[in-house]
PDB file of C-alpha atoms in Angstrom:
ATOM      1  CA  UNK A 185       0.000   0.000   0.000  1.00 75.00           C
ATOM      2  CA  UNK A 186       2.804   2.410   0.917  1.00 84.00           C
ATOM      3  CA  UNK A 187       4.657   1.514  -2.273  1.00 83.00           C
ATOM      4  CA  UNK A 188       1.604   2.336  -4.394  1.00 86.00           C
ATOM      5  CA  UNK A 189       1.260   5.679  -2.633  1.00 92.00           C
ATOM      6  CA  UNK A 190       4.927   6.475  -3.327  1.00 93.00           C
ATOM      7  CA  UNK A 191       4.460   5.520  -6.990  1.00 92.00           C
ATOM      8  CA  UNK A 192       1.389   7.717  -7.413  1.00 93.00           C
ATOM      9  CA  UNK A 193       3.079  10.662  -5.705  1.00 94.00           C
ATOM     10  CA  UNK A 194       6.211  10.278  -7.837  1.00 95.00           C
ATOM     11  CA  UNK A 195       4.154   9.979 -11.030  1.00 94.00           C
ATOM     12  CA  UNK A 196       2.809  13.498 -10.439  1.00 96.00           C
ATOM     13  CA  UNK A 197       6.240  14.896 -11.382  1.00 93.00           C
ATOM     14  CA  UNK A 198       6.504  13.653 -15.009  1.00 90.00           C
ATOM     15  CA  UNK A 199       2.790  14.316 -15.482  1.00 92.00           C
ATOM     16  CA  UNK A 200       3.373  17.988 -14.643  1.00 92.00           C
ATOM     17  CA  UNK A 201       6.569  18.066 -16.737  1.00 88.00           C
ATOM     18  CA  UNK A 202       4.346  17.294 -19.711  1.00 84.00           C
ATOM     19  CA  UNK A 203       2.877  20.792 -19.384  1.00 87.00           C
ATOM     20  CA  UNK A 204       6.292  22.446 -19.881  1.00 83.00           C
ATOM     21  CA  UNK A 205       5.977  22.658 -23.675  1.00 77.00           C
ATOM     22  CA  UNK A 206       2.526  24.267 -23.460  1.00 84.00           C
ATOM     23  CA  UNK A 207       3.619  26.822 -20.851  1.00 88.00           C
ATOM     24  CA  UNK A 208       6.848  27.626 -22.707  1.00 82.00           C
ATOM     25  CA  UNK A 209       5.220  28.171 -26.094  1.00 80.00           C
ATOM     26  CA  UNK A 210       2.151  30.024 -24.812  1.00 88.00           C
ATOM     27  CA  UNK A 211       3.540  32.141 -21.953  1.00 91.00           C
ATOM     28  CA  UNK A 212       7.298  32.663 -22.411  1.00 88.00           C
ATOM     29  CA  UNK A 213       9.353  34.673 -24.933  1.00 87.00           C
ATOM     30  CA  UNK A 214      10.842  32.509 -27.683  1.00 80.00           C
ATOM     31  CA  UNK A 215      14.559  32.008 -28.260  1.00 81.00           C
ATOM     32  CA  UNK A 216      15.937  31.977 -24.688  1.00 87.00           C
ATOM     33  CA  UNK A 217      16.438  28.282 -23.840  1.00 84.00           C
ATOM     34  CA  UNK A 218      19.368  28.683 -21.444  1.00 89.00           C
ATOM     35  CA  UNK A 219      17.798  31.699 -19.749  1.00 91.00           C
ATOM     36  CA  UNK A 220      14.540  29.825 -19.241  1.00 88.00           C
ATOM     37  CA  UNK A 221      16.389  26.781 -17.886  1.00 90.00           C
ATOM     38  CA  UNK A 222      18.439  28.924 -15.495  1.00 94.00           C
ATOM     39  CA  UNK A 223      15.398  30.875 -14.281  1.00 93.00           C
ATOM     40  CA  UNK A 224      13.538  27.621 -13.821  1.00 91.00           C
ATOM     41  CA  UNK A 225      16.224  26.155 -11.561  1.00 93.00           C
ATOM     42  CA  UNK A 226      18.059  28.912  -9.681  1.00 95.00           C
ATOM     43  CA  UNK A 227      15.203  30.953  -8.126  1.00 95.00           C
ATOM     44  CA  UNK A 228      13.413  27.747  -7.102  1.00 95.00           C
ATOM     45  CA  UNK A 229      16.600  26.376  -5.548  1.00 95.00           C
ATOM     46  CA  UNK A 230      17.336  29.583  -3.657  1.00 96.00           C
ATOM     47  CA  UNK A 231      13.737  29.716  -2.410  1.00 95.00           C
ATOM     48  CA  UNK A 232      13.962  26.160  -1.086  1.00 96.00           C
ATOM     49  CA  UNK A 233      17.347  26.933   0.488  1.00 96.00           C
ATOM     50  CA  UNK A 234      15.741  29.870   2.310  1.00 96.00           C
ATOM     51  CA  UNK A 235      13.080  27.481   3.608  1.00 95.00           C
ATOM     52  CA  UNK A 236      15.382  24.656   4.777  1.00 95.00           C
ATOM     53  CA  UNK A 237      18.252  26.946   5.881  1.00 94.00           C
ATOM     54  CA  UNK A 238      20.818  24.214   5.485  1.00 95.00           C
ATOM     55  CA  UNK A 239      23.830  24.124   3.179  1.00 95.00           C
ATOM     56  CA  UNK A 240      25.770  21.069   1.992  1.00 96.00           C
ATOM     57  CA  UNK A 241      28.725  19.952   4.091  1.00 93.00           C
ATOM     58  CA  UNK A 242      31.915  18.099   3.261  1.00 94.00           C
ATOM     59  CA  UNK A 243      31.689  15.889   0.205  1.00 96.00           C
ATOM     60  CA  UNK A 244      28.075  16.931  -0.408  1.00 96.00           C
ATOM     61  CA  UNK A 245      29.254  20.200  -1.963  1.00 96.00           C
ATOM     62  CA  UNK A 246      30.893  18.251  -4.800  1.00 97.00           C
ATOM     63  CA  UNK A 247      28.093  15.695  -5.046  1.00 97.00           C
ATOM     64  CA  UNK A 248      25.440  18.416  -5.194  1.00 96.00           C
ATOM     65  CA  UNK A 249      27.327  20.027  -8.092  1.00 97.00           C
ATOM     66  CA  UNK A 250      27.595  16.689  -9.915  1.00 97.00           C
ATOM     67  CA  UNK A 251      23.909  15.907  -9.412  1.00 97.00           C
ATOM     68  CA  UNK A 252      22.891  19.467 -10.274  1.00 96.00           C
ATOM     69  CA  UNK A 253      24.834  19.205 -13.529  1.00 96.00           C
ATOM     70  CA  UNK A 254      23.455  15.773 -14.432  1.00 96.00           C
ATOM     71  CA  UNK A 255      19.811  16.403 -13.504  1.00 94.00           C
ATOM     72  CA  UNK A 256      19.560  20.049 -14.575  1.00 93.00           C
ATOM     73  CA  UNK A 257      22.472  21.892 -16.218  1.00 93.00           C
ATOM     74  CA  UNK A 258      23.822  19.383 -18.728  1.00 92.00           C
ATOM     75  CA  UNK A 259      20.513  17.553 -19.149  1.00 89.00           C
ATOM     76  CA  UNK A 260      18.531  20.701 -19.968  1.00 84.00           C
ATOM     77  CA  UNK A 261      21.327  22.016 -22.202  1.00 84.00           C
ATOM     78  CA  UNK A 262      21.364  18.787 -24.256  1.00 85.00           C
ATOM     79  CA  UNK A 263      17.580  18.708 -24.223  1.00 78.00           C
ATOM     80  CA  UNK A 264      17.352  22.166 -25.782  1.00 75.00           C
ATOM     81  CA  UNK A 265      19.998  21.371 -28.417  1.00 79.00           C
ATOM     82  CA  UNK A 266      18.088  18.228 -29.334  1.00 76.00           C
ATOM     83  CA  UNK A 267      14.775  20.091 -29.407  1.00 68.00           C
ATOM     84  CA  UNK A 268      16.147  22.849 -31.665  1.00 69.00           C
ATOM     85  CA  UNK A 269      17.912  20.528 -34.127  1.00 71.00           C
ATOM     86  CA  UNK A 270      15.334  17.740 -34.300  1.00 67.00           C
ATOM     87  CA  UNK A 271      11.576  17.612 -34.769  1.00 58.00           C
ATOM     88  CA  UNK A 272       9.872  17.277 -31.402  1.00 55.00           C
ATOM     89  CA  UNK A 273       8.839  13.682 -32.060  1.00 55.00           C
ATOM     90  CA  UNK A 274      12.387  12.560 -32.853  1.00 62.00           C
ATOM     91  CA  UNK A 275      13.824  14.405 -29.845  1.00 63.00           C
ATOM     92  CA  UNK A 276      11.293  12.865 -27.475  1.00 67.00           C
ATOM     93  CA  UNK A 277      11.758   9.383 -28.932  1.00 69.00           C
ATOM     94  CA  UNK A 278      15.545   9.581 -28.555  1.00 73.00           C
ATOM     95  CA  UNK A 279      15.125  10.786 -24.956  1.00 74.00           C
ATOM     96  CA  UNK A 280      12.801   7.865 -24.256  1.00 80.00           C
ATOM     97  CA  UNK A 281      15.793   5.491 -24.168  1.00 86.00           C
ATOM     98  CA  UNK A 282      16.499   6.758 -20.638  1.00 88.00           C
ATOM     99  CA  UNK A 283      14.799   3.838 -18.794  1.00 87.00           C
ATOM    100  CA  UNK A 284      17.007   1.360 -20.672  1.00 87.00           C
ATOM    101  CA  UNK A 285      20.122   3.296 -19.660  1.00 89.00           C
ATOM    102  CA  UNK A 286      18.893   3.393 -16.061  1.00 91.00           C
ATOM    103  CA  UNK A 287      18.567  -0.402 -16.027  1.00 89.00           C
ATOM    104  CA  UNK A 288      22.220  -0.782 -17.076  1.00 89.00           C
ATOM    105  CA  UNK A 289      23.599   1.894 -14.733  1.00 92.00           C
ATOM    106  CA  UNK A 290      21.558   0.588 -11.797  1.00 89.00           C
ATOM    107  CA  UNK A 291      23.052  -2.843 -12.393  1.00 89.00           C
ATOM    108  CA  UNK A 292      26.638  -1.558 -12.234  1.00 88.00           C
ATOM    109  CA  UNK A 293      26.242   1.151  -9.568  1.00 88.00           C
ATOM    110  CA  UNK A 294      23.582  -0.353  -7.294  1.00 87.00           C
ATOM    111  CA  UNK A 295      23.736  -4.065  -7.993  1.00 85.00           C
ATOM    112  CA  UNK A 296      20.095  -4.104  -9.122  1.00 84.00           C
ATOM    113  CA  UNK A 297      19.032  -7.115 -11.200  1.00 83.00           C
ATOM    114  CA  UNK A 298      18.120  -6.627 -14.845  1.00 82.00           C
ATOM    115  CA  UNK A 299      14.815  -8.338 -15.552  1.00 84.00           C
ATOM    116  CA  UNK A 300      13.708  -9.288 -19.041  1.00 84.00           C
ATOM    117  CA  UNK A 301      10.247  -7.900 -18.350  1.00 85.00           C
ATOM    118  CA  UNK A 302      11.779  -4.520 -17.441  1.00 88.00           C
ATOM    119  CA  UNK A 303      13.641  -4.415 -20.766  1.00 90.00           C
ATOM    120  CA  UNK A 304      10.432  -5.320 -22.601  1.00 91.00           C
ATOM    121  CA  UNK A 305       8.543  -2.572 -20.770  1.00 89.00           C
ATOM    122  CA  UNK A 306      11.211   0.020 -21.637  1.00 89.00           C
ATOM    123  CA  UNK A 307      11.193  -0.954 -25.317  1.00 92.00           C
ATOM    124  CA  UNK A 308       7.382  -0.832 -25.347  1.00 91.00           C
ATOM    125  CA  UNK A 309       7.537   2.657 -23.842  1.00 87.00           C
ATOM    126  CA  UNK A 310       9.879   3.837 -26.605  1.00 88.00           C
ATOM    127  CA  UNK A 311       7.544   2.389 -29.247  1.00 90.00           C
ATOM    128  CA  UNK A 312       4.559   4.063 -27.566  1.00 85.00           C
ATOM    129  CA  UNK A 313       6.275   7.453 -27.489  1.00 85.00           C
ATOM    130  CA  UNK A 314       7.289   7.058 -31.147  1.00 83.00           C
ATOM    131  CA  UNK A 315       3.686   6.297 -32.163  1.00 85.00           C
ATOM    132  CA  UNK A 316       2.474   9.176 -30.018  1.00 79.00           C
ATOM    133  CA  UNK A 317       4.573  11.995 -31.449  1.00 73.00           C
ATOM    134  CA  UNK A 318       6.850  10.767 -34.258  1.00 70.00           C
ATOM    135  CA  UNK A 319       5.745  11.935 -37.701  1.00 65.00           C
ATOM    136  CA  UNK A 320       6.597  10.312 -41.071  1.00 65.00           C
ATOM    137  CA  UNK A 321       8.268  13.542 -42.217  1.00 60.00           C
ATOM    138  CA  UNK A 322      10.707  13.626 -39.295  1.00 60.00           C
ATOM    139  CA  UNK A 323      14.310  14.270 -40.312  1.00 63.00           C
ATOM    140  CA  UNK A 324      17.449  13.183 -38.485  1.00 68.00           C
ATOM    141  CA  UNK A 325      20.369  15.417 -37.515  1.00 77.00           C
ATOM    142  CA  UNK A 326      23.531  13.745 -36.128  1.00 83.00           C
ATOM    143  CA  UNK A 327      24.263  16.544 -33.633  1.00 83.00           C
ATOM    144  CA  UNK A 328      20.658  16.557 -32.451  1.00 79.00           C
ATOM    145  CA  UNK A 329      20.648  12.774 -32.056  1.00 84.00           C
ATOM    146  CA  UNK A 330      23.933  12.899 -30.116  1.00 88.00           C
ATOM    147  CA  UNK A 331      22.563  15.643 -27.871  1.00 85.00           C
ATOM    148  CA  UNK A 332      19.377  13.653 -27.252  1.00 84.00           C
ATOM    149  CA  UNK A 333      21.368  10.570 -26.280  1.00 89.00           C
ATOM    150  CA  UNK A 334      23.690  12.696 -24.121  1.00 90.00           C
ATOM    151  CA  UNK A 335      20.718  14.199 -22.306  1.00 88.00           C
ATOM    152  CA  UNK A 336      19.186  10.774 -21.720  1.00 89.00           C
ATOM    153  CA  UNK A 337      22.484   9.439 -20.326  1.00 93.00           C
ATOM    154  CA  UNK A 338      22.847  12.518 -18.108  1.00 94.00           C
ATOM    155  CA  UNK A 339      19.372  12.217 -16.597  1.00 92.00           C
ATOM    156  CA  UNK A 340      19.746   8.448 -16.228  1.00 93.00           C
ATOM    157  CA  UNK A 341      23.054   8.866 -14.372  1.00 95.00           C
ATOM    158  CA  UNK A 342      21.518  11.533 -12.151  1.00 94.00           C
ATOM    159  CA  UNK A 343      18.568   9.252 -11.409  1.00 92.00           C
ATOM    160  CA  UNK A 344      20.773   6.335 -10.360  1.00 94.00           C
ATOM    161  CA  UNK A 345      23.244   8.480  -8.380  1.00 95.00           C
ATOM    162  CA  UNK A 346      20.357  10.097  -6.534  1.00 93.00           C
ATOM    163  CA  UNK A 347      19.611   6.624  -5.216  1.00 90.00           C
ATOM    164  CA  UNK A 348      23.250   5.787  -4.468  1.00 91.00           C
ATOM    165  CA  UNK A 349      24.109   9.117  -2.845  1.00 93.00           C
ATOM    166  CA  UNK A 350      21.584   9.767  -0.102  1.00 90.00           C
ATOM    167  CA  UNK A 351      22.605  12.350   2.515  1.00 92.00           C
ATOM    168  CA  UNK A 352      21.121  12.435   5.977  1.00 92.00           C
ATOM    169  CA  UNK A 353      18.774  15.293   5.073  1.00 93.00           C
ATOM    170  CA  UNK A 354      15.173  15.588   3.929  1.00 93.00           C
ATOM    171  CA  UNK A 355      14.227  15.286   0.225  1.00 93.00           C
ATOM    172  CA  UNK A 356      13.306  18.998   0.368  1.00 95.00           C
ATOM    173  CA  UNK A 357      16.848  19.932   1.411  1.00 96.00           C
ATOM    174  CA  UNK A 358      18.444  17.608  -1.154  1.00 95.00           C
ATOM    175  CA  UNK A 359      16.248  19.104  -3.875  1.00 95.00           C
ATOM    176  CA  UNK A 360      17.253  22.627  -2.815  1.00 96.00           C
ATOM    177  CA  UNK A 361      20.944  21.755  -3.083  1.00 97.00           C
ATOM    178  CA  UNK A 362      20.621  20.266  -6.571  1.00 97.00           C
ATOM    179  CA  UNK A 363      18.363  22.950  -8.031  1.00 96.00           C
ATOM    180  CA  UNK A 364      20.650  25.705  -6.752  1.00 97.00           C
ATOM    181  CA  UNK A 365      23.772  23.957  -8.044  1.00 97.00           C
ATOM    182  CA  UNK A 366      22.183  23.342 -11.433  1.00 96.00           C
ATOM    183  CA  UNK A 367      21.042  26.966 -11.731  1.00 96.00           C
ATOM    184  CA  UNK A 368      24.446  28.341 -10.719  1.00 97.00           C
ATOM    185  CA  UNK A 369      26.200  26.139 -13.281  1.00 96.00           C
ATOM    186  CA  UNK A 370      23.843  27.422 -15.992  1.00 95.00           C
ATOM    187  CA  UNK A 371      24.284  31.086 -15.045  1.00 96.00           C
ATOM    188  CA  UNK A 372      27.661  31.820 -16.747  1.00 96.00           C
ATOM    189  CA  UNK A 373      26.576  30.062 -19.964  1.00 93.00           C
ATOM    190  CA  UNK A 374      23.342  32.053 -19.963  1.00 93.00           C
ATOM    191  CA  UNK A 375      25.150  35.376 -19.561  1.00 94.00           C
ATOM    192  CA  UNK A 376      27.737  34.520 -22.214  1.00 95.00           C
ATOM    193  CA  UNK A 377      25.540  32.920 -24.863  1.00 92.00           C
ATOM    194  CA  UNK A 378      22.175  34.706 -24.773  1.00 92.00           C
ATOM    195  CA  UNK A 379      21.018  38.357 -24.857  1.00 94.00           C
ATOM    196  CA  UNK A 380      19.077  39.815 -21.932  1.00 92.00           C
ATOM    197  CA  UNK A 381      15.390  39.002 -21.717  1.00 92.00           C
ATOM    198  CA  UNK A 382      12.945  41.678 -22.867  1.00 92.00           C
ATOM    199  CA  UNK A 383      10.854  43.354 -20.165  1.00 92.00           C
ATOM    200  CA  UNK A 384       8.529  40.569 -18.972  1.00 92.00           C
ATOM    201  CA  UNK A 385       4.797  40.704 -19.480  1.00 95.00           C
ATOM    202  CA  UNK A 386       2.254  39.413 -16.975  1.00 96.00           C
ATOM    203  CA  UNK A 387       2.021  36.198 -19.011  1.00 95.00           C
ATOM    204  CA  UNK A 388       5.827  35.818 -18.919  1.00 94.00           C
ATOM    205  CA  UNK A 389       5.887  36.226 -15.138  1.00 95.00           C
ATOM    206  CA  UNK A 390       3.093  33.668 -14.754  1.00 96.00           C
ATOM    207  CA  UNK A 391       4.988  31.227 -16.965  1.00 93.00           C
ATOM    208  CA  UNK A 392       8.274  31.647 -15.086  1.00 93.00           C
ATOM    209  CA  UNK A 393       6.493  31.296 -11.736  1.00 95.00           C
ATOM    210  CA  UNK A 394       4.789  28.096 -12.882  1.00 95.00           C
ATOM    211  CA  UNK A 395       7.958  26.524 -14.291  1.00 92.00           C
ATOM    212  CA  UNK A 396       9.997  27.450 -11.210  1.00 93.00           C
ATOM    213  CA  UNK A 397       7.584  26.728  -8.374  1.00 94.00           C
ATOM    214  CA  UNK A 398       5.496  23.920  -9.857  1.00 95.00           C
ATOM    215  CA  UNK A 399       7.569  22.585 -12.758  1.00 91.00           C
ATOM    216  CA  UNK A 400      10.850  22.534 -10.815  1.00 92.00           C
ATOM    217  CA  UNK A 401      10.578  22.931  -7.021  1.00 94.00           C
ATOM    218  CA  UNK A 402       7.457  20.792  -6.475  1.00 95.00           C
ATOM    219  CA  UNK A 403       8.027  18.202  -9.168  1.00 95.00           C
ATOM    220  CA  UNK A 404      11.688  17.519  -8.396  1.00 93.00           C
ATOM    221  CA  UNK A 405      10.888  17.306  -4.699  1.00 94.00           C
ATOM    222  CA  UNK A 406       8.387  14.549  -5.542  1.00 95.00           C
ATOM    223  CA  UNK A 407      10.830  12.917  -8.014  1.00 94.00           C
ATOM    224  CA  UNK A 408      13.768  12.859  -5.590  1.00 93.00           C
ATOM    225  CA  UNK A 409      11.479  11.736  -2.769  1.00 93.00           C
ATOM    226  CA  UNK A 410      10.447   8.808  -4.951  1.00 93.00           C
ATOM    227  CA  UNK A 411      14.061   7.960  -5.725  1.00 90.00           C
ATOM    228  CA  UNK A 412      14.850   7.861  -2.006  1.00 90.00           C
ATOM    229  CA  UNK A 413      12.149   5.197  -1.512  1.00 90.00           C
ATOM    230  CA  UNK A 414      12.002   3.270  -4.793  1.00 88.00           C
ATOM    231  CA  UNK A 415      14.547   1.721  -7.136  1.00 87.00           C
ATOM    232  CA  UNK A 416      15.544   3.814 -10.190  1.00 88.00           C
ATOM    233  CA  UNK A 417      14.211   1.069 -12.473  1.00 84.00           C
ATOM    234  CA  UNK A 418      10.801   1.642 -10.878  1.00 87.00           C
ATOM    235  CA  UNK A 419      10.861   5.446 -11.044  1.00 90.00           C
ATOM    236  CA  UNK A 420      12.453   6.015 -14.477  1.00 89.00           C
ATOM    237  CA  UNK A 421       9.646   4.503 -16.631  1.00 90.00           C
ATOM    238  CA  UNK A 422       7.240   6.999 -15.090  1.00 91.00           C
ATOM    239  CA  UNK A 423       8.968   9.547 -17.329  1.00 88.00           C
ATOM    240  CA  UNK A 424       6.940   8.159 -20.249  1.00 87.00           C
ATOM    241  CA  UNK A 425       3.967   9.986 -18.732  1.00 89.00           C
ATOM    242  CA  UNK A 426       5.512  13.344 -19.688  1.00 86.00           C
ATOM    243  CA  UNK A 427       5.130  13.170 -23.507  1.00 83.00           C
ATOM    244  CA  UNK A 428       1.744  11.541 -23.009  1.00 86.00           C
ATOM    245  CA  UNK A 429       0.565  14.498 -20.934  1.00 87.00           C
ATOM    246  CA  UNK A 430       2.014  16.937 -23.465  1.00 82.00           C
ATOM    247  CA  UNK A 431       0.015  15.388 -26.302  1.00 82.00           C
ATOM    248  CA  UNK A 432      -3.198  15.242 -24.246  1.00 86.00           C
ATOM    249  CA  UNK A 433      -2.822  18.902 -23.244  1.00 85.00           C
ATOM    250  CA  UNK A 434      -2.229  19.861 -26.868  1.00 81.00           C
ATOM    251  CA  UNK A 435      -5.484  18.119 -27.784  1.00 84.00           C
ATOM    252  CA  UNK A 436      -7.418  19.564 -24.854  1.00 86.00           C
ATOM    253  CA  UNK A 437      -6.071  23.137 -24.647  1.00 85.00           C
ATOM    254  CA  UNK A 438      -4.796  23.852 -28.171  1.00 77.00           C
ATOM    255  CA  UNK A 439      -7.453  21.846 -30.013  1.00 80.00           C
ATOM    256  CA  UNK A 440      -4.874  19.639 -31.725  1.00 76.00           C
ATOM    257  CA  UNK A 441      -6.236  16.489 -33.338  1.00 81.00           C
ATOM    258  CA  UNK A 442      -5.293  12.998 -32.212  1.00 80.00           C
ATOM    259  CA  UNK A 443      -5.146  10.114 -34.675  1.00 84.00           C
ATOM    260  CA  UNK A 444      -5.927   6.482 -33.965  1.00 89.00           C
ATOM    261  CA  UNK A 445      -2.165   5.800 -34.053  1.00 88.00           C
ATOM    262  CA  UNK A 446      -1.651   8.367 -31.280  1.00 84.00           C
ATOM    263  CA  UNK A 447      -4.399   6.818 -29.175  1.00 89.00           C
ATOM    264  CA  UNK A 448      -2.643   3.483 -29.665  1.00 91.00           C
ATOM    265  CA  UNK A 449       0.619   5.135 -28.562  1.00 88.00           C
ATOM    266  CA  UNK A 450      -1.035   6.419 -25.374  1.00 88.00           C
ATOM    267  CA  UNK A 451      -2.334   2.930 -24.614  1.00 92.00           C
ATOM    268  CA  UNK A 452       1.094   1.358 -25.194  1.00 92.00           C
ATOM    269  CA  UNK A 453       2.834   3.977 -23.011  1.00 89.00           C
ATOM    270  CA  UNK A 454       0.415   3.429 -20.139  1.00 90.00           C
ATOM    271  CA  UNK A 455       0.758  -0.330 -20.595  1.00 92.00           C
ATOM    272  CA  UNK A 456       4.559  -0.076 -20.510  1.00 91.00           C
ATOM    273  CA  UNK A 457       4.437   1.890 -17.258  1.00 89.00           C
ATOM    274  CA  UNK A 458       2.204  -0.774 -15.707  1.00 89.00           C
ATOM    275  CA  UNK A 459       4.449  -3.552 -17.046  1.00 88.00           C
ATOM    276  CA  UNK A 460       7.583  -1.899 -15.639  1.00 87.00           C
ATOM    277  CA  UNK A 461       6.026  -1.810 -12.172  1.00 83.00           C
ATOM    278  CA  UNK A 462       4.882  -5.402 -12.496  1.00 81.00           C
ATOM    279  CA  UNK A 463       8.412  -6.473 -13.444  1.00 80.00           C
ATOM    280  CA  UNK A 464       9.817  -5.138 -10.167  1.00 72.00           C
ATOM    281  CA  UNK A 465       7.404  -7.282  -8.150  1.00 70.00           C
ATOM    282  CA  UNK A 466       8.645 -10.522  -9.702  1.00 63.00           C
ATOM    283  CA  UNK A 467      11.633 -12.512  -8.380  1.00 62.00           C
ATOM    284  CA  UNK A 468      14.866 -12.434 -10.368  1.00 54.00           C
ATOM    285  CA  UNK A 469      16.857 -15.559 -11.110  1.00 48.00           C
ATOM    286  CA  UNK A 470      14.648 -17.706  -8.906  1.00 39.00           C
ATOM    287  CA  UNK A 471      15.390 -15.646  -5.817  1.00 41.00           C
ATOM    288  CA  UNK A 472      13.456 -12.918  -4.129  1.00 37.00           C
ATOM    289  CA  UNK A 473      14.279  -9.524  -5.502  1.00 37.00           C
ATOM    290  CA  UNK A 474      15.956  -7.148  -3.069  1.00 37.00           C
ATOM    291  CA  UNK A 475      13.554  -4.694  -1.505  1.00 33.00           C
ATOM    292  CA  UNK A 476      16.071  -2.337   0.043  1.00 33.00           C
ATOM    293  CA  UNK A 477      19.273  -1.225  -1.638  1.00 30.00           C
ATOM    294  CA  UNK A 478      20.376   0.974   1.227  1.00 33.00           C
ATOM    295  CA  UNK A 479      23.284  -1.270   2.147  1.00 31.00           C
ATOM    296  CA  UNK A 480      24.577  -1.247  -1.414  1.00 30.00           C
ATOM    297  CA  UNK A 481      23.851   2.422  -2.007  1.00 32.00           C
ATOM    298  CA  UNK A 482      25.736   3.438   1.106  1.00 32.00           C
ATOM    299  CA  UNK A 483      29.036   2.279  -0.410  1.00 32.00           C
ATOM    300  CA  UNK A 484      29.733   5.783  -1.628  1.00 36.00           C
TER     301      UNK A 484
END
């Protein structure tokens, strides 16, 4: 019962992330990807730091920077490169390989078993995302593909390391450290590579507030909380809910049409998420699957 509650709470994060495209295109000025990423992370991180009033100590300074780079700075940078150089469907489909990468990294870094059903669920999720948003006219760009893969590897590594590196602080504090670190790492690139933002409108301010407070602070608190209680191979497939939400919002809010193929993609994505959770409840190699990786994860 507690596990199901943790799953549902964690699933809220990628569901909300699916609204990012709608908010960005409808409420924010176009052409400022690094600025938007920085303003999404840094103010939210500083706000949470003001709430928890606790800074990293010792090795957690370096680990917070590494996790901030993997989960925010480098990931969002690669994500934007991929999004600008590839059609949205291709970019999202390339990024959907993340659960497969998590399975491999969790095996080497956490000692988690790799189950055949988990691999099947991850592949089904990729197929579902492709049916959902990949168009026949999609073109491929080598740099965009490389950036998409790099972003997926970055987020996958951050997901697994968030499970391996668990400080003796609350998920709220750990989220504050990572958001702040990620925003600070983005700041010099933003100042060097993009012009200043125009004077914000009321819609711009609403969009920035939503992305920072809801799309970053709240969602990553729920995501990191889930990672502190559940294996990465359980949490990562929930990310398939993000493109699904984006397509549903486009249909609902922007009056975009959905084809039968897209409805099939939604069904496959939801089925893959269910299958991935089912896989973790089955024994591996004839033995009971480990339920707590704390002993392994503490070998930092």
